[in-house]
Short mmCIF file of C-alpha atoms and ligand atoms in Angstrom, two decimals:
data_model
loop_
_atom_site.label_atom_id
_atom_site.label_comp_id
_atom_site.label_asym_id
_atom_site.label_seq_id
_atom_site.Cartn_x
_atom_site.Cartn_y
_atom_site.Cartn_z
CA MET A 1 94.93 -46.91 21.55
CA SER A 2 91.47 -45.60 21.75
CA ASP A 3 92.06 -43.41 24.78
CA VAL A 4 90.35 -40.48 23.24
CA GLN A 5 89.22 -38.00 25.84
CA PRO A 6 85.69 -36.60 25.63
CA GLU A 7 87.06 -33.22 24.68
CA ASP A 8 88.81 -34.81 21.73
CA ALA A 9 85.83 -36.73 20.58
CA PRO A 10 83.88 -35.57 17.58
CA SER A 11 81.35 -33.14 18.92
CA THR A 12 79.38 -32.62 15.77
CA GLN A 13 77.70 -35.94 15.73
CA GLU A 14 73.99 -35.66 16.05
CA PRO A 15 72.35 -38.30 18.14
CA GLU A 16 70.92 -40.87 15.92
CA PRO A 17 67.37 -42.02 16.27
CA ALA A 18 66.76 -44.64 18.82
CA HIS A 19 64.96 -47.87 18.38
CA PRO A 20 63.65 -47.91 21.80
CA ALA A 21 62.52 -50.80 23.48
CA GLY A 22 59.61 -52.83 23.93
CA ASN A 23 59.41 -56.40 24.76
CA ASP A 24 58.64 -58.71 21.95
CA THR A 25 57.40 -55.75 20.03
CA ARG A 26 60.87 -54.28 19.85
CA ARG A 27 61.98 -56.55 17.05
CA ASP A 28 58.79 -55.84 15.18
CA PHE A 29 59.43 -52.21 15.69
CA LEU A 30 62.97 -52.49 14.44
CA GLY A 31 61.84 -54.39 11.43
CA ARG A 32 59.10 -52.00 10.53
CA ALA A 33 61.12 -48.96 11.31
CA GLY A 34 64.22 -49.65 9.33
CA GLY A 35 64.28 -46.05 8.24
CA VAL A 36 64.24 -44.57 11.69
CA ALA A 37 67.68 -43.08 11.29
CA LEU A 38 66.59 -41.08 8.30
CA ILE A 39 63.29 -40.11 9.79
CA GLY A 40 64.95 -39.02 12.98
CA GLY A 41 67.06 -36.57 11.08
CA VAL A 42 64.00 -35.08 9.47
CA VAL A 43 62.19 -34.57 12.72
CA ALA A 44 65.24 -33.56 14.71
CA SER A 45 64.46 -29.93 14.19
CA TYR A 46 61.12 -30.40 15.92
CA GLY A 47 62.87 -31.40 19.10
CA SER A 48 65.31 -28.52 19.02
CA LEU A 49 62.57 -26.04 18.32
CA ALA A 50 60.37 -27.54 20.96
CA ALA A 51 63.14 -27.37 23.51
CA VAL A 52 63.49 -23.66 22.98
CA ALA A 53 59.84 -22.81 22.51
CA GLY A 54 58.72 -24.85 25.46
CA ARG A 55 61.56 -24.00 27.74
CA PHE A 56 59.41 -22.25 30.29
CA MET A 57 56.08 -23.54 29.12
CA PHE A 58 55.63 -26.13 31.77
CA PRO A 59 57.83 -25.30 34.73
CA GLU A 60 57.45 -27.39 37.82
CA PRO A 61 60.44 -26.99 40.09
CA ASP A 62 60.94 -30.18 42.03
CA GLY A 63 64.35 -30.79 43.48
CA GLY A 64 66.18 -29.28 40.55
CA LYS A 65 63.91 -30.86 37.96
CA VAL A 66 61.43 -29.27 35.58
CA TRP A 67 58.89 -30.60 33.15
CA VAL A 68 59.30 -29.14 29.70
CA TYR A 69 57.39 -29.54 26.51
CA ALA A 70 58.92 -32.04 24.11
CA ALA A 71 56.52 -32.60 21.23
CA ARG A 72 52.92 -33.07 20.14
CA LEU A 73 52.02 -36.72 20.34
CA ALA A 74 50.48 -36.58 16.90
CA ASP A 75 53.68 -35.21 15.39
CA VAL A 76 55.76 -38.30 16.17
CA ALA A 77 54.65 -41.48 14.48
CA VAL A 78 55.57 -44.94 15.65
CA GLY A 79 59.11 -45.61 14.49
CA GLN A 80 60.11 -41.97 14.52
CA ALA A 81 62.64 -40.39 16.82
CA LEU A 82 63.77 -36.89 17.47
CA SER A 83 66.80 -35.22 18.93
CA PHE A 84 66.14 -33.05 21.92
CA SER A 85 68.20 -30.53 23.83
CA THR A 86 67.12 -29.75 27.36
CA PRO A 87 67.11 -26.22 28.79
CA SER A 88 70.31 -27.07 30.68
CA GLY A 89 71.99 -28.28 27.50
CA ALA A 90 71.71 -32.05 27.82
CA ARG A 91 71.21 -33.88 24.55
CA LEU A 92 68.95 -36.85 24.24
CA THR A 93 66.81 -38.87 21.89
CA ILE A 94 63.07 -39.34 22.20
CA ALA A 95 61.54 -42.13 20.15
CA ARG A 96 58.06 -43.53 19.75
CA THR A 97 57.67 -47.29 19.94
CA LYS A 98 53.92 -47.76 20.33
CA ASP A 99 50.65 -46.08 19.52
CA THR A 100 48.43 -46.25 22.58
CA GLY A 101 48.17 -42.48 22.75
CA GLY A 102 50.05 -42.02 26.02
CA ALA A 103 53.51 -41.22 27.30
CA GLU A 104 54.24 -44.94 27.53
CA ASP A 105 54.52 -44.91 23.76
CA PHE A 106 57.82 -43.07 24.05
CA ILE A 107 61.31 -43.57 25.41
CA ALA A 108 63.83 -40.84 26.13
CA LEU A 109 67.53 -41.67 26.40
CA SER A 110 70.57 -39.53 26.97
CA SER A 111 72.96 -39.13 24.05
CA VAL A 112 75.88 -38.86 26.45
CA CYS A 113 77.98 -41.92 27.15
CA PRO A 114 78.04 -42.75 30.86
CA HIS A 115 81.67 -43.89 30.58
CA LEU A 116 83.47 -40.60 29.97
CA GLY A 117 80.86 -38.42 28.38
CA CYS A 118 81.30 -38.80 24.63
CA GLN A 119 78.34 -38.53 22.27
CA VAL A 120 76.82 -41.83 21.31
CA HIS A 121 75.11 -42.37 17.99
CA TRP A 122 72.65 -44.86 16.63
CA GLU A 123 73.89 -47.47 14.18
CA GLU A 124 70.86 -48.63 12.30
CA GLN A 125 72.67 -51.45 10.55
CA ASN A 126 73.75 -52.89 13.88
CA ASP A 127 70.64 -52.03 15.90
CA ARG A 128 72.72 -50.42 18.59
CA PHE A 129 74.01 -47.20 19.97
CA PHE A 130 77.75 -46.83 19.66
CA CYS A 131 80.26 -44.66 21.46
CA PRO A 132 83.38 -44.18 19.33
CA CYS A 133 85.62 -43.01 22.15
CA HIS A 134 86.22 -46.44 23.68
CA ASN A 135 83.95 -48.67 21.62
CA GLY A 136 81.06 -48.57 24.03
CA VAL A 137 77.99 -50.41 22.78
CA PHE A 138 74.38 -50.04 23.95
CA ASP A 139 71.26 -51.93 22.98
CA PRO A 140 68.15 -50.09 21.70
CA GLU A 141 66.98 -49.70 25.29
CA GLY A 142 70.22 -48.01 26.24
CA ARG A 143 71.78 -50.86 28.20
CA GLY A 144 75.53 -51.28 27.93
CA ILE A 145 76.29 -54.47 26.02
CA GLY A 146 79.89 -53.99 24.94
CA GLY A 147 83.12 -52.21 25.82
CA PRO A 148 83.74 -50.38 29.07
CA VAL A 149 80.05 -49.65 29.57
CA LEU A 150 79.35 -53.37 29.73
CA ASP A 151 82.23 -53.94 32.10
CA ALA A 152 80.93 -51.17 34.35
CA GLY A 153 77.28 -52.17 34.01
CA GLN A 154 76.40 -48.75 32.66
CA SER A 155 73.38 -47.67 30.64
CA LEU A 156 72.26 -44.53 28.88
CA ALA A 157 70.30 -42.37 31.27
CA SER A 158 66.56 -42.36 30.68
CA TYR A 159 64.13 -39.53 31.33
CA PRO A 160 60.56 -39.58 32.68
CA LEU A 161 57.85 -38.63 30.23
CA ARG A 162 54.21 -37.75 30.58
CA ALA A 163 51.41 -36.79 28.24
CA GLU A 164 48.71 -34.19 28.76
CA ASN A 165 46.17 -32.89 26.27
CA GLY A 166 47.97 -34.44 23.36
CA LEU A 167 51.33 -33.01 24.35
CA LEU A 168 54.42 -34.86 25.52
CA PHE A 169 56.45 -33.47 28.39
CA ILE A 170 59.81 -34.61 29.70
CA GLU A 171 61.32 -34.17 33.13
CA VAL A 172 64.85 -32.82 32.97
CA ASP A 173 67.35 -30.96 35.12
CA ALA A 174 66.37 -27.37 35.65
CA PRO A 175 68.65 -24.79 34.10
CA VAL A 176 70.97 -23.10 36.55
CA GLN A 177 69.37 -19.89 37.76
CA GLY A 178 71.47 -16.79 38.15
CA GLY A 179 74.50 -18.37 36.53
CA ALA A 180 77.14 -16.47 34.66
CA ALA A 181 75.33 -14.48 32.05
S1 FES B 1 83.28 -42.43 26.62
FE1 FES B 1 84.31 -44.33 26.80
S2 FES B 1 82.96 -45.77 25.87
FE2 FES B 1 81.91 -43.86 25.72
#
């Protein structure tokens, strides 16, 4: 009864802020950052702007991957998350879980369900990501813990991050060159 195809799924949902992981610190993080969902919405525009502004700022072709600017480290406090669109159009969430000053403070997860491609969203009250298409459930680290994604052992894709000179960069698929324009 919930065989909604990805094309039929609501496409206007913005990825909700993630409560990324940590080890024991994750629960502390979740407790302290109860307002992450709201904060994420506020800073979402930073990610979108950064994706556009930094699109070609840090190119490093490597097997179809490029490093692009994501945010200034100082602009994302612990407990905050931002929505990010890659140059090739992928949507993901970048969240800060620690404050050591490096890329390890952050986690970047795809907002696309690995089951059939619907948009997942963060449910703050349940501390989980949820995919409404077939009731897929993911923990704050993006691991499938319910629905077809659990059955299939699927997780939200994660993205490499690195920090240089106070700036956070993310490795993503390179945009298709010479495509239909
Ligand atoms: S698309 Fe089926 S659970 Fe997400």
